[in-house]
Short mmCIF file of C-alpha atoms and ligand atoms in Angstrom, two decimals:
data_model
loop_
_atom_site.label_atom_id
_atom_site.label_comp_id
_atom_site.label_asym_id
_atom_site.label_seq_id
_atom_site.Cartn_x
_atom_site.Cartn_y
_atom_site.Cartn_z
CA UNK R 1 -21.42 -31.45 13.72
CA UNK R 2 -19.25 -30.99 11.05
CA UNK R 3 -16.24 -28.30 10.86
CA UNK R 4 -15.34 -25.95 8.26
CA UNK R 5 -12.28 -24.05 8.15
CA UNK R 6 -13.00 -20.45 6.58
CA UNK R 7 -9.66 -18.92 5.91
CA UNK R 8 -10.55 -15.19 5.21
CA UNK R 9 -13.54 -15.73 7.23
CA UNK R 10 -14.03 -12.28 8.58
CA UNK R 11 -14.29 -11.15 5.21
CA UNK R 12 -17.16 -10.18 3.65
CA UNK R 13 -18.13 -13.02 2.03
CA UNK R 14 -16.59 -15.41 4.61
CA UNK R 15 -18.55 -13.99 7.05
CA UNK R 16 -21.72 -14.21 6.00
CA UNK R 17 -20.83 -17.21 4.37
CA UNK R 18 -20.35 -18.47 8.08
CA UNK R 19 -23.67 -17.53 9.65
CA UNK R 20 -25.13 -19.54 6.56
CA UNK R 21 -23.16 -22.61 7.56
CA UNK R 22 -24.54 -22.20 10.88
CA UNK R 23 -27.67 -22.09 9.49
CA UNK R 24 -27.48 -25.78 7.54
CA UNK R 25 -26.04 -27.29 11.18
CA UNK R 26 -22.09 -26.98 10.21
CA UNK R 27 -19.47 -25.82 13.03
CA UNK R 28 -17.27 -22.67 11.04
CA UNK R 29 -13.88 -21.90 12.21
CA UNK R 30 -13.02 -18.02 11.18
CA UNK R 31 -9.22 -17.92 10.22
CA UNK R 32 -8.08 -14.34 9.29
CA UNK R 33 -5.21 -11.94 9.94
CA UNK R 34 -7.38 -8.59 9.84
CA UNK R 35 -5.39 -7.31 7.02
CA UNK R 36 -9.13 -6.63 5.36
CA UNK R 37 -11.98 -7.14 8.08
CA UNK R 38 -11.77 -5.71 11.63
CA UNK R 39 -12.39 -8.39 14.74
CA UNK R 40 -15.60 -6.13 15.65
CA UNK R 41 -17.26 -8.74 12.70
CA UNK R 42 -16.61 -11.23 15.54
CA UNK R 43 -18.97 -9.82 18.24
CA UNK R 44 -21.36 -8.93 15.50
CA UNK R 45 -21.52 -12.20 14.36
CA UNK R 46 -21.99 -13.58 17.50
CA UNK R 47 -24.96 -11.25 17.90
CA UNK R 48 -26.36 -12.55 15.55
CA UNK R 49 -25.78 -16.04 15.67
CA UNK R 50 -26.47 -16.48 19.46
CA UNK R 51 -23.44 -17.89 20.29
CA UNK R 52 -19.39 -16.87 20.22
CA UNK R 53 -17.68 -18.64 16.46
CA UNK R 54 -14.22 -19.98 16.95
CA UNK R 55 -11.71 -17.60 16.13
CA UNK R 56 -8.22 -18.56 14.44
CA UNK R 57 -6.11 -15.54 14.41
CA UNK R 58 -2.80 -15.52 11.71
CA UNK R 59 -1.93 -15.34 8.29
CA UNK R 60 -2.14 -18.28 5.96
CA UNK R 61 1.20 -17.85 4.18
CA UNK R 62 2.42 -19.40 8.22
CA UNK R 63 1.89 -23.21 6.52
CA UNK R 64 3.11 -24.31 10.08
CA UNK R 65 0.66 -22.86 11.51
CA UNK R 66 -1.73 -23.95 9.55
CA UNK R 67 -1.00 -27.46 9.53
CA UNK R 68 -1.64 -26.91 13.30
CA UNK R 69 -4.93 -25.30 13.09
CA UNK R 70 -5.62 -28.37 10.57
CA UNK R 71 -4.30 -31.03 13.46
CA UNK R 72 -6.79 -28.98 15.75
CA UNK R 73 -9.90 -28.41 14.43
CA UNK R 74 -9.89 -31.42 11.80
CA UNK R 75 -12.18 -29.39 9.23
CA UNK R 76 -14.46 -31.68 7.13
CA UNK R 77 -14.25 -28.99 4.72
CA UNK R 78 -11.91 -26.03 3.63
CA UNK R 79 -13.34 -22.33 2.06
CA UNK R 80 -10.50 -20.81 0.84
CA UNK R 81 -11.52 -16.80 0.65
CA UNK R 82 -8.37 -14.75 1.68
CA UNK R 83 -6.34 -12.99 -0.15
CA UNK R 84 -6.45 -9.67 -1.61
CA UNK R 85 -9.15 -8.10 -4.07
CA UNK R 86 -8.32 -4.42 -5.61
CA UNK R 87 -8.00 -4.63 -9.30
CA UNK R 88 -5.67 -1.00 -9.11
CA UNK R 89 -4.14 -1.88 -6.22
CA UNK R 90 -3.09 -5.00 -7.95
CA UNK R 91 -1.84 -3.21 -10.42
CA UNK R 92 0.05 -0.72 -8.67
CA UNK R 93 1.86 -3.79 -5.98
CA UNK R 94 1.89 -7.08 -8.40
CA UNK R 95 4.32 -8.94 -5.94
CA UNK R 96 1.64 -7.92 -2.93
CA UNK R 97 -0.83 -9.57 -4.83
CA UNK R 98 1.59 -13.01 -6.28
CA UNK R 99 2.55 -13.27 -2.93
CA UNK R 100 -0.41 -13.08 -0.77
CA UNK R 101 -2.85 -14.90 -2.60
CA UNK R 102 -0.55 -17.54 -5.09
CA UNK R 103 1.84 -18.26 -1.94
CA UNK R 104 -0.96 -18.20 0.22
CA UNK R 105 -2.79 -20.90 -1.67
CA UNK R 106 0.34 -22.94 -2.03
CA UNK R 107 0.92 -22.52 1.84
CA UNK R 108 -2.70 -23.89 2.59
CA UNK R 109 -2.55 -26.84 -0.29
CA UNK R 110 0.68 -27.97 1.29
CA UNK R 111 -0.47 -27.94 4.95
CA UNK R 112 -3.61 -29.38 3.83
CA UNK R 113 -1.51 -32.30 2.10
CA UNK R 114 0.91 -32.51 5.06
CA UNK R 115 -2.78 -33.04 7.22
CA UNK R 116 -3.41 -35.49 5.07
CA UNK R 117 -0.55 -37.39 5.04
CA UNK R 118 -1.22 -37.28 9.16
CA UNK R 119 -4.93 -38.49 9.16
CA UNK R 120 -5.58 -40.29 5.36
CA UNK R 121 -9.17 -41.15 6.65
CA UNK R 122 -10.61 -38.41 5.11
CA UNK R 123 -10.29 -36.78 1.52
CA UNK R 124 -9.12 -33.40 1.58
CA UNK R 125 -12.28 -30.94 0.77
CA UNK R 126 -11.34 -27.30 -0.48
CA UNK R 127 -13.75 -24.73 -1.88
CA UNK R 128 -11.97 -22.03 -3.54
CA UNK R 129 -12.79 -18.16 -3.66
CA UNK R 130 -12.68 -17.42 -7.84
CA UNK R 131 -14.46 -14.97 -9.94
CA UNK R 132 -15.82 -14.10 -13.29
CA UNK R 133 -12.47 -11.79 -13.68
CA UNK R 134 -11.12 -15.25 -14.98
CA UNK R 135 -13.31 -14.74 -18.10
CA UNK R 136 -11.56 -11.73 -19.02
CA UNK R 137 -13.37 -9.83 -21.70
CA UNK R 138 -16.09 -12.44 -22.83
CA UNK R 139 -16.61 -12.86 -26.65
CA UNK R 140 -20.32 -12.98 -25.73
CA UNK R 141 -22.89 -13.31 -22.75
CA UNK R 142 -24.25 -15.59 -20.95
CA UNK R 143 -21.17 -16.92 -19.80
CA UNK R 144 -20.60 -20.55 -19.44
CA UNK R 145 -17.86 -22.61 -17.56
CA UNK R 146 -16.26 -23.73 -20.66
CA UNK R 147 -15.68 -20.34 -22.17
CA UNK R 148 -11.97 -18.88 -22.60
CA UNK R 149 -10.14 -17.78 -19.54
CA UNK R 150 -8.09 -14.64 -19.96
CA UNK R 151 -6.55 -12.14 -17.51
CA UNK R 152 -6.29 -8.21 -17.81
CA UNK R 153 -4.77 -7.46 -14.09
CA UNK R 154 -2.27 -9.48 -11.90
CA UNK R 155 -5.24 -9.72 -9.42
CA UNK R 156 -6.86 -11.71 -12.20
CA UNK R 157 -3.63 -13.54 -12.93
CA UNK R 158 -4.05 -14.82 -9.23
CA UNK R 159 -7.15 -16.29 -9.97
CA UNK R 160 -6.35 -18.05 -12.76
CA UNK R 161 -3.24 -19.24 -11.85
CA UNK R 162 -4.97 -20.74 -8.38
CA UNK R 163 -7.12 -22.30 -10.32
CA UNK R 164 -4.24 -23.85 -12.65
CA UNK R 165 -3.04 -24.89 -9.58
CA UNK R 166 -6.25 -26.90 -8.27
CA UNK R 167 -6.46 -28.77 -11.23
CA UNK R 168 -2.77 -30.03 -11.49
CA UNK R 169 -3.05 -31.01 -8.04
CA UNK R 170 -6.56 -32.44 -8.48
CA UNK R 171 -5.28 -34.49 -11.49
CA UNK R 172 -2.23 -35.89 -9.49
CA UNK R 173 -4.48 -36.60 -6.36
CA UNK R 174 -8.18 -37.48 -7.73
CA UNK R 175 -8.85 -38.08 -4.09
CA UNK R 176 -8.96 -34.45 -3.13
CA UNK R 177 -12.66 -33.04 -3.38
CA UNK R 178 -12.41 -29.57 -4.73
CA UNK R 179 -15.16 -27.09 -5.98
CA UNK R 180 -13.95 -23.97 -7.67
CA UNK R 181 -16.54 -21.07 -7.67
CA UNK R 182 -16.22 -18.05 -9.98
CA UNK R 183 -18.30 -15.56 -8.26
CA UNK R 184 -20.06 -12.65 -10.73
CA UNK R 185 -20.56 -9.33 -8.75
CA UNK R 186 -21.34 -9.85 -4.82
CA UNK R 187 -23.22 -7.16 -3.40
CA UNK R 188 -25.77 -6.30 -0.48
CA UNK R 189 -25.46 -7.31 2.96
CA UNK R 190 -27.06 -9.60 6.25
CA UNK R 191 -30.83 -8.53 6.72
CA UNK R 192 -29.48 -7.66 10.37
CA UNK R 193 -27.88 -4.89 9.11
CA UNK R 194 -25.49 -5.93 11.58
CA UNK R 195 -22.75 -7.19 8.94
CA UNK R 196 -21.91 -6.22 5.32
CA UNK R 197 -19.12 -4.87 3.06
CA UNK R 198 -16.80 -2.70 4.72
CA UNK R 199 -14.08 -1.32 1.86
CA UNK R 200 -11.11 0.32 3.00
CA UNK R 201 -10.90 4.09 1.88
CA UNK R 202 -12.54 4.87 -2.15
CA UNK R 203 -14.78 2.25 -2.73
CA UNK R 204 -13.53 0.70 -6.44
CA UNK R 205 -16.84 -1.21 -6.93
CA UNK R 206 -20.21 0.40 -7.70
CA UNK R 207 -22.84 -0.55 -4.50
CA UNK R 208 -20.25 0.38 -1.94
CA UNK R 209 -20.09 3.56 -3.61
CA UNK R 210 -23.45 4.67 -4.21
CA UNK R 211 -24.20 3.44 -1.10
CA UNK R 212 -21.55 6.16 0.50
CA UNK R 213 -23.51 8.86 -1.86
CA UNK R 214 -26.48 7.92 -0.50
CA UNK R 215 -25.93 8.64 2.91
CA UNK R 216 -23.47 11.65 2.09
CA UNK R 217 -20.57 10.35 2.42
CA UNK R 218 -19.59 11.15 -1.05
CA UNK R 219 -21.12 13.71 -3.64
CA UNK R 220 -21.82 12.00 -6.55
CA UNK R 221 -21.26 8.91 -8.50
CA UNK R 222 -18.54 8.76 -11.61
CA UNK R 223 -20.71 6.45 -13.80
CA UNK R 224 -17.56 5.18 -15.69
CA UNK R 225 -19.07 5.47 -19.49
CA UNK R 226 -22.26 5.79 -21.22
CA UNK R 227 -21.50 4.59 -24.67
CA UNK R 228 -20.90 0.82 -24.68
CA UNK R 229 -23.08 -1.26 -26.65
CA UNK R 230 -25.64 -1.57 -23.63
CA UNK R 231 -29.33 -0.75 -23.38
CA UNK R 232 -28.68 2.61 -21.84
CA UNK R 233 -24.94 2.26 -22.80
CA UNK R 234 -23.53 2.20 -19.20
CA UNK R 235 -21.68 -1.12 -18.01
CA UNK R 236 -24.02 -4.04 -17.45
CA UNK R 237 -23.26 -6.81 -14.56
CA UNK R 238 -24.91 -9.33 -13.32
CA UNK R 239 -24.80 -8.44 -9.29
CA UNK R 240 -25.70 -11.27 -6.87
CA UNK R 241 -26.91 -11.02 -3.04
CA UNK R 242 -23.86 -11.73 -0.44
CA UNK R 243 -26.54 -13.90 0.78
CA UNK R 244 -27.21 -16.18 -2.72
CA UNK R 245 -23.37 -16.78 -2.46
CA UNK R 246 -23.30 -17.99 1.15
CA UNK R 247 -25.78 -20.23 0.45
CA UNK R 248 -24.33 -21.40 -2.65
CA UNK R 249 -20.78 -22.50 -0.33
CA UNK R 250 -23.17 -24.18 1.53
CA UNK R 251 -24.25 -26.35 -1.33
CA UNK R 252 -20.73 -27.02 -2.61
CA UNK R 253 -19.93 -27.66 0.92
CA UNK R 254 -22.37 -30.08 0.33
CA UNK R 255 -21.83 -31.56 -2.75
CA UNK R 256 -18.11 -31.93 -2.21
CA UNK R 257 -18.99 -34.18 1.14
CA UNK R 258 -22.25 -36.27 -0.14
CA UNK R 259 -20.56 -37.04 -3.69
CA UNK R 260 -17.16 -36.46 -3.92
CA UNK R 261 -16.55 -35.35 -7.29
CA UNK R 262 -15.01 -31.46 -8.21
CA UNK R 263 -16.56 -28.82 -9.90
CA UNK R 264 -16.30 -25.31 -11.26
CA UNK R 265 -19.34 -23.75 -11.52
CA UNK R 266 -20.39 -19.92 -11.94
CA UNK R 267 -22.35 -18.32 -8.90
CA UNK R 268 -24.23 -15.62 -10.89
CA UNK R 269 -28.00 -14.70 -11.26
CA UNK R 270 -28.01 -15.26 -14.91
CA UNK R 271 -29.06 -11.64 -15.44
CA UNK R 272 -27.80 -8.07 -16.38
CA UNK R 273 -28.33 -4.89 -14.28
CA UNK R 274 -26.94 -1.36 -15.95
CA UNK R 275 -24.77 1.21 -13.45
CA UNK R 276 -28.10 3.61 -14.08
CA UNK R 277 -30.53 0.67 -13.24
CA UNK R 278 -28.65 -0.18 -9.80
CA UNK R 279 -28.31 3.80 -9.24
CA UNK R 280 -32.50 4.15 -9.64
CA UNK R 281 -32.57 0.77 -7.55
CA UNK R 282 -30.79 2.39 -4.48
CA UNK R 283 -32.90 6.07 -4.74
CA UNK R 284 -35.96 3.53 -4.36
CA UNK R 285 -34.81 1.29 -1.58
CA UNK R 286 -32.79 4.52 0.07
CA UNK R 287 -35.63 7.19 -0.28
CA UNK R 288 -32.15 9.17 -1.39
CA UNK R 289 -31.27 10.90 -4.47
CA UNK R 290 -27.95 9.43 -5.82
CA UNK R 291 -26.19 12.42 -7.82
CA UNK R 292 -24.36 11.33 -11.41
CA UNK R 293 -22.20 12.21 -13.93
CA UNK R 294 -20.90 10.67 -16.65
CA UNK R 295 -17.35 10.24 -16.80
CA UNK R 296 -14.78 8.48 -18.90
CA UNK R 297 -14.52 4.69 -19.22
CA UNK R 298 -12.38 2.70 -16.93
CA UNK R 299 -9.53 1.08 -18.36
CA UNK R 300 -9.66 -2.59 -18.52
CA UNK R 301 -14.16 -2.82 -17.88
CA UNK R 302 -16.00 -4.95 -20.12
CA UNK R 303 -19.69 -3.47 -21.67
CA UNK R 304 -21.44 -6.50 -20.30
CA UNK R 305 -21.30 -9.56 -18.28
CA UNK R 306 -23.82 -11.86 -17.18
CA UNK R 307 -23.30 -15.57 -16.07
CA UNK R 308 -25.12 -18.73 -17.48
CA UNK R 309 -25.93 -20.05 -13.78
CA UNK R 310 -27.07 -23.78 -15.24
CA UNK R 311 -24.13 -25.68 -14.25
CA UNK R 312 -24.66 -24.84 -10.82
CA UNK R 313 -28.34 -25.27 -10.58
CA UNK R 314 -27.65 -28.92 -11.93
CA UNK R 315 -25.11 -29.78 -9.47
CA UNK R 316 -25.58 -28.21 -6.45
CA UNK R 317 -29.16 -27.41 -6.52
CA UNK R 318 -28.85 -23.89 -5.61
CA UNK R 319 -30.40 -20.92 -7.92
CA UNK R 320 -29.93 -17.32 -6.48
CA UNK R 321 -33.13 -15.90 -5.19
CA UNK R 322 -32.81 -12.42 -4.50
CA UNK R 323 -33.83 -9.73 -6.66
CA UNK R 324 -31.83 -6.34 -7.35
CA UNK R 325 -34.03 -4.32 -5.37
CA UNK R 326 -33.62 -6.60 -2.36
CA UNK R 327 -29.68 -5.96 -2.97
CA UNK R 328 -29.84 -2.30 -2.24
CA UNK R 329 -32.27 -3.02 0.63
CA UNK R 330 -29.83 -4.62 2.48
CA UNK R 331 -27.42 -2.97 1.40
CA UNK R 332 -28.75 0.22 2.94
CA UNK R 333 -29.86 -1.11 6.03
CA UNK R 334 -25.95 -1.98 6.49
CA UNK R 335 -24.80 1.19 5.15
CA UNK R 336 -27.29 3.43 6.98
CA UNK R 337 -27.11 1.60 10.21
CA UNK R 338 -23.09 1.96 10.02
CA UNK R 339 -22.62 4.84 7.39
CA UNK R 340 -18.50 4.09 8.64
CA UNK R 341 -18.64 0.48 8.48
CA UNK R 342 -17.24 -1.57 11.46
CA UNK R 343 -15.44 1.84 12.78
CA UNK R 344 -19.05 3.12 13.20
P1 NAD V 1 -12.44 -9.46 1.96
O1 NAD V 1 -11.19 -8.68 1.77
O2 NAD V 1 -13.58 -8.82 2.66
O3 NAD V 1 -12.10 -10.83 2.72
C1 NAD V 1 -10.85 -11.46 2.61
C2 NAD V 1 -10.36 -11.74 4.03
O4 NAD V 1 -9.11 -12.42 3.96
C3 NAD V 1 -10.15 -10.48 4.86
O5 NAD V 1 -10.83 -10.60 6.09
C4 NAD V 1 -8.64 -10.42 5.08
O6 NAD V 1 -8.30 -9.86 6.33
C5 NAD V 1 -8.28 -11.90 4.98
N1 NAD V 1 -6.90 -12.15 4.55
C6 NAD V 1 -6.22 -11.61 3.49
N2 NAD V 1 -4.99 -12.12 3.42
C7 NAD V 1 -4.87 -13.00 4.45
C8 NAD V 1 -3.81 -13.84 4.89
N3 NAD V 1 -2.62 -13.86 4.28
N4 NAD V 1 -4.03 -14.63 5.99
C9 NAD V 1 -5.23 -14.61 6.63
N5 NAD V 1 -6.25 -13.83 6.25
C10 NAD V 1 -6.08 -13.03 5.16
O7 NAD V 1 -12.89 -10.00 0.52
P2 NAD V 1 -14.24 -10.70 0.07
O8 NAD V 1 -14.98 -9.73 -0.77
O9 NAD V 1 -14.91 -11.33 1.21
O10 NAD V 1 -13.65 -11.79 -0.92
C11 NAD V 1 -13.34 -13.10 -0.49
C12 NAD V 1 -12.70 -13.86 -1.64
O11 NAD V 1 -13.57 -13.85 -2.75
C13 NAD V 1 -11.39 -13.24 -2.13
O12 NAD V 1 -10.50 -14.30 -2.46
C14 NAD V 1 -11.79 -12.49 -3.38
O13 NAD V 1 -10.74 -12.38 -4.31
C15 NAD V 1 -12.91 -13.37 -3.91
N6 NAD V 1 -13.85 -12.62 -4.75
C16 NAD V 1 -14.46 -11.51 -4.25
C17 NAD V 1 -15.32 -10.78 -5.06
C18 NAD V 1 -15.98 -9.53 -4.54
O14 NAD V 1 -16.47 -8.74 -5.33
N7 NAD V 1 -16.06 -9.30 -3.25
C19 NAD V 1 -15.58 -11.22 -6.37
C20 NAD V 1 -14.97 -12.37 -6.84
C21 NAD V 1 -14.10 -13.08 -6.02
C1 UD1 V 2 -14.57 -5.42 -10.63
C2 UD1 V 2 -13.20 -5.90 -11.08
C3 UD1 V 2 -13.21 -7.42 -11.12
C4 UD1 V 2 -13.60 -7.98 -9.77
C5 UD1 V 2 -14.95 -7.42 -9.35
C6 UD1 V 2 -15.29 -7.83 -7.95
C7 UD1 V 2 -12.28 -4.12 -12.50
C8 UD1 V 2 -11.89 -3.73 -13.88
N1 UD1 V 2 -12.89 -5.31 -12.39
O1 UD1 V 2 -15.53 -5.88 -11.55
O2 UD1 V 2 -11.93 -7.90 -11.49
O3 UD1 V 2 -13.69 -9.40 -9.83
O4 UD1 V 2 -14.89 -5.97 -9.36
O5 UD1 V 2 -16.63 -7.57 -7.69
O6 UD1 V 2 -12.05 -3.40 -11.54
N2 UD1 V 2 -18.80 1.66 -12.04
C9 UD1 V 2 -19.05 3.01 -12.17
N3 UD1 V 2 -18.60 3.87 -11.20
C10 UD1 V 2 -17.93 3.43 -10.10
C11 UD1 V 2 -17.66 2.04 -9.96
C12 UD1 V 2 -18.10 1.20 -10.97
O7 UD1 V 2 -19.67 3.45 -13.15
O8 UD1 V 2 -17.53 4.26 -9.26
C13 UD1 V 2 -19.31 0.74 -13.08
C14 UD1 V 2 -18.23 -0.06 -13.81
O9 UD1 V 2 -17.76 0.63 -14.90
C15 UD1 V 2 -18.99 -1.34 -14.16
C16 UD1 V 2 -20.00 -1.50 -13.02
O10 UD1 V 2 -20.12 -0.20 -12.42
O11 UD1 V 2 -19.72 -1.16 -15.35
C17 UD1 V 2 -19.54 -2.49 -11.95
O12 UD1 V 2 -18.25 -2.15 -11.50
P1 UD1 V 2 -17.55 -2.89 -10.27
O13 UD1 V 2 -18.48 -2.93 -9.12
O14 UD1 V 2 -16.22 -2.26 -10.06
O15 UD1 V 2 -17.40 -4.40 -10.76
P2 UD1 V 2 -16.69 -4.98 -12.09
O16 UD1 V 2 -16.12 -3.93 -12.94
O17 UD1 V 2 -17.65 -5.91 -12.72
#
């Protein structure tokens, strides 16, 4: 059985992305410091799996460390999800954000190489956590690979800058096997209800938030704007189940080890939900009224962004099945089931 290293694996996405490996007969190792996920995910995930995962408890900024959890478990395969995520917080703490997720990178390309340089039998194999933020503001949607990258927040800047970083290294070692994947808007949960997104304090992104109205946690929603050049003139996004991206690691996972050759590709549904669609979704799949008002735009959002999901359809033969409705589904099931998240 094969072993794949998931740094930030207790993560959201790492976490379901873990059970899915699981699924397709891979062996995940969970790396993660806590600083965003709580071990309870552990016990939950073993509930759910059947079975205890392999823990690996630190920070990946330790490259020591690292290079011993490399020596250890001998990963076939790297998913490289921590780091940190809040577009204000970003803001607010730059150097928080440079440091934890452009050192961190460095710190696991380097112990990686070092691992390497140990054990040459194998090509290194890294998937990378990216997102759509790389785009910036897009001149037009949908939005393929090749467009323009931009950044409008240092948590962006991370992203593009890791990505930078891949490819340098990727052009000075063509051996290394490395798929970037620029995730659109993840959202929903596990159908167990058992695991799902867990944001510290005031949600910043929209389901965790009307999912917290929904089950009174919070009065209303702030739809941020109602005047962009939209259907309905509220933001339009193109939000993808947690459990469409798992899958789609999988598939890198699996292109990266059957061919060899590195990719970027988008992981997006190809379509374009407005903040007053998803809030109607969620009263439907809740059976709860989700209270509204219309507030001012939020500095730095875009009217509209969808992804062109071709490239990634062609490579990797993967095509994200699950429709909005099914989103707020499981997203309520998680939500409802744990209206505090893992403190529940
Ligand atoms: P998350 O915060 O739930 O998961 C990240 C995990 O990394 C957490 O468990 C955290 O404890 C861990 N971590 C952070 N710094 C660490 C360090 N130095 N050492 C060890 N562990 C560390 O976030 P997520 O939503 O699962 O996102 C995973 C990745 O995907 C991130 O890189 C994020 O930027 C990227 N991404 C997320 C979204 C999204 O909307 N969720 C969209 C695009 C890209
Ligand atoms: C945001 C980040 C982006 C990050 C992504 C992760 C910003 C500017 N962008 O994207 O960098 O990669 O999360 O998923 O923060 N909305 C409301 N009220 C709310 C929250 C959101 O109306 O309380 C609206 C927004 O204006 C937007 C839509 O809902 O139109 C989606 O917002 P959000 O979930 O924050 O995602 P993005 O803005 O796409």
């Amino acid at each position: 059985m094969k072993t794949i290293l998931l740094t930030g694996g207790a993560g959201y996405i790492g976490s379901h992305t873990a059970l899915a490996l699981i699924a397709a007969g891979f062996e995940p190792v969970v790396l993660d410091n806590f600083a965003n996920s709580h071990p309870v995910v552990l016990d939950r995930l073993a509930r759910i799996a059947g079975r205890p995962l392999v823990l690996e408890q630190g920070d990946v900024l330790d490259t020591d460390w690292l290079q011993d959890v490399l020596r250890r478990h001998r990963p076939a395969g790297v998913v490289h999800f921590a780091g940190d995520k809040a577009v204000g917080e970003s803001v607010a703490q730059p150097l928080k954000y440079f440091h934890n997720n452009i050192s961190g990178a460095v710190s696991l390309l380097r112990a990686m190489e070092a691992a390497h340089a140990e054990d040459p039998t194998t090509a290194p194999t890294l998937v990378f956590s990216s997102s759509a933020t790389v785009y910036g503001d897009p001149a037009s949607v949908p939005i393929t690979e090749d467009f323009p990258r931009s950044h409008t927040n240092p948590y962006g800047h991370t992203k593009l800058v890791i990505e930078d970083m891949l490819y340098a290294l990727n052009a000075a070692r063509p051996a290394w096997r490395m798929g970037v994947l620029r995730y659109f808007n993840p959202v929903g949960a596990h159908p167990s209800g058992l695991i799902g997104e867990d944001p510290a304090g005031i949600p910043n992104n929209l389901m965790p938030f009307v999912a917290q109205v929904a089950v009174g946690q919070r009065e209303h929603l702030n739809v941020f704007g109602d005047d962009y050049p939209t259907p309905d003139g509220t933001g339009v996004r193109d939000y993808i189940h947690v459990q469409d991206l798992a899958a789609g690691h999988v598939a890198a996972i699996r292109a990266l080890l059957d061919r060899g050759e590195s990719f970027t590709v988008n992981l997006g549904t190809g379509r374009g939900h407005s903040v007053l669609e998803v809030v109607r979704a969620f009263e439907k799949a809740s059976g709860r009224p989700v209270p509204y008002r219309i507030a001012p735009r939020r500095p730095g959002d875009v009217a509209q962004c969808w992804a062109d999901p071709g490239l990634a359809q062609r490579l990797l033969g993967w095509q994200a099945k699950h429709t909005l409705e099914e989103m707020c589904t499981d997203a309520w099931r998680w939500q409802s089931g744990n209206p505090a998240g893992y403190r529940s």
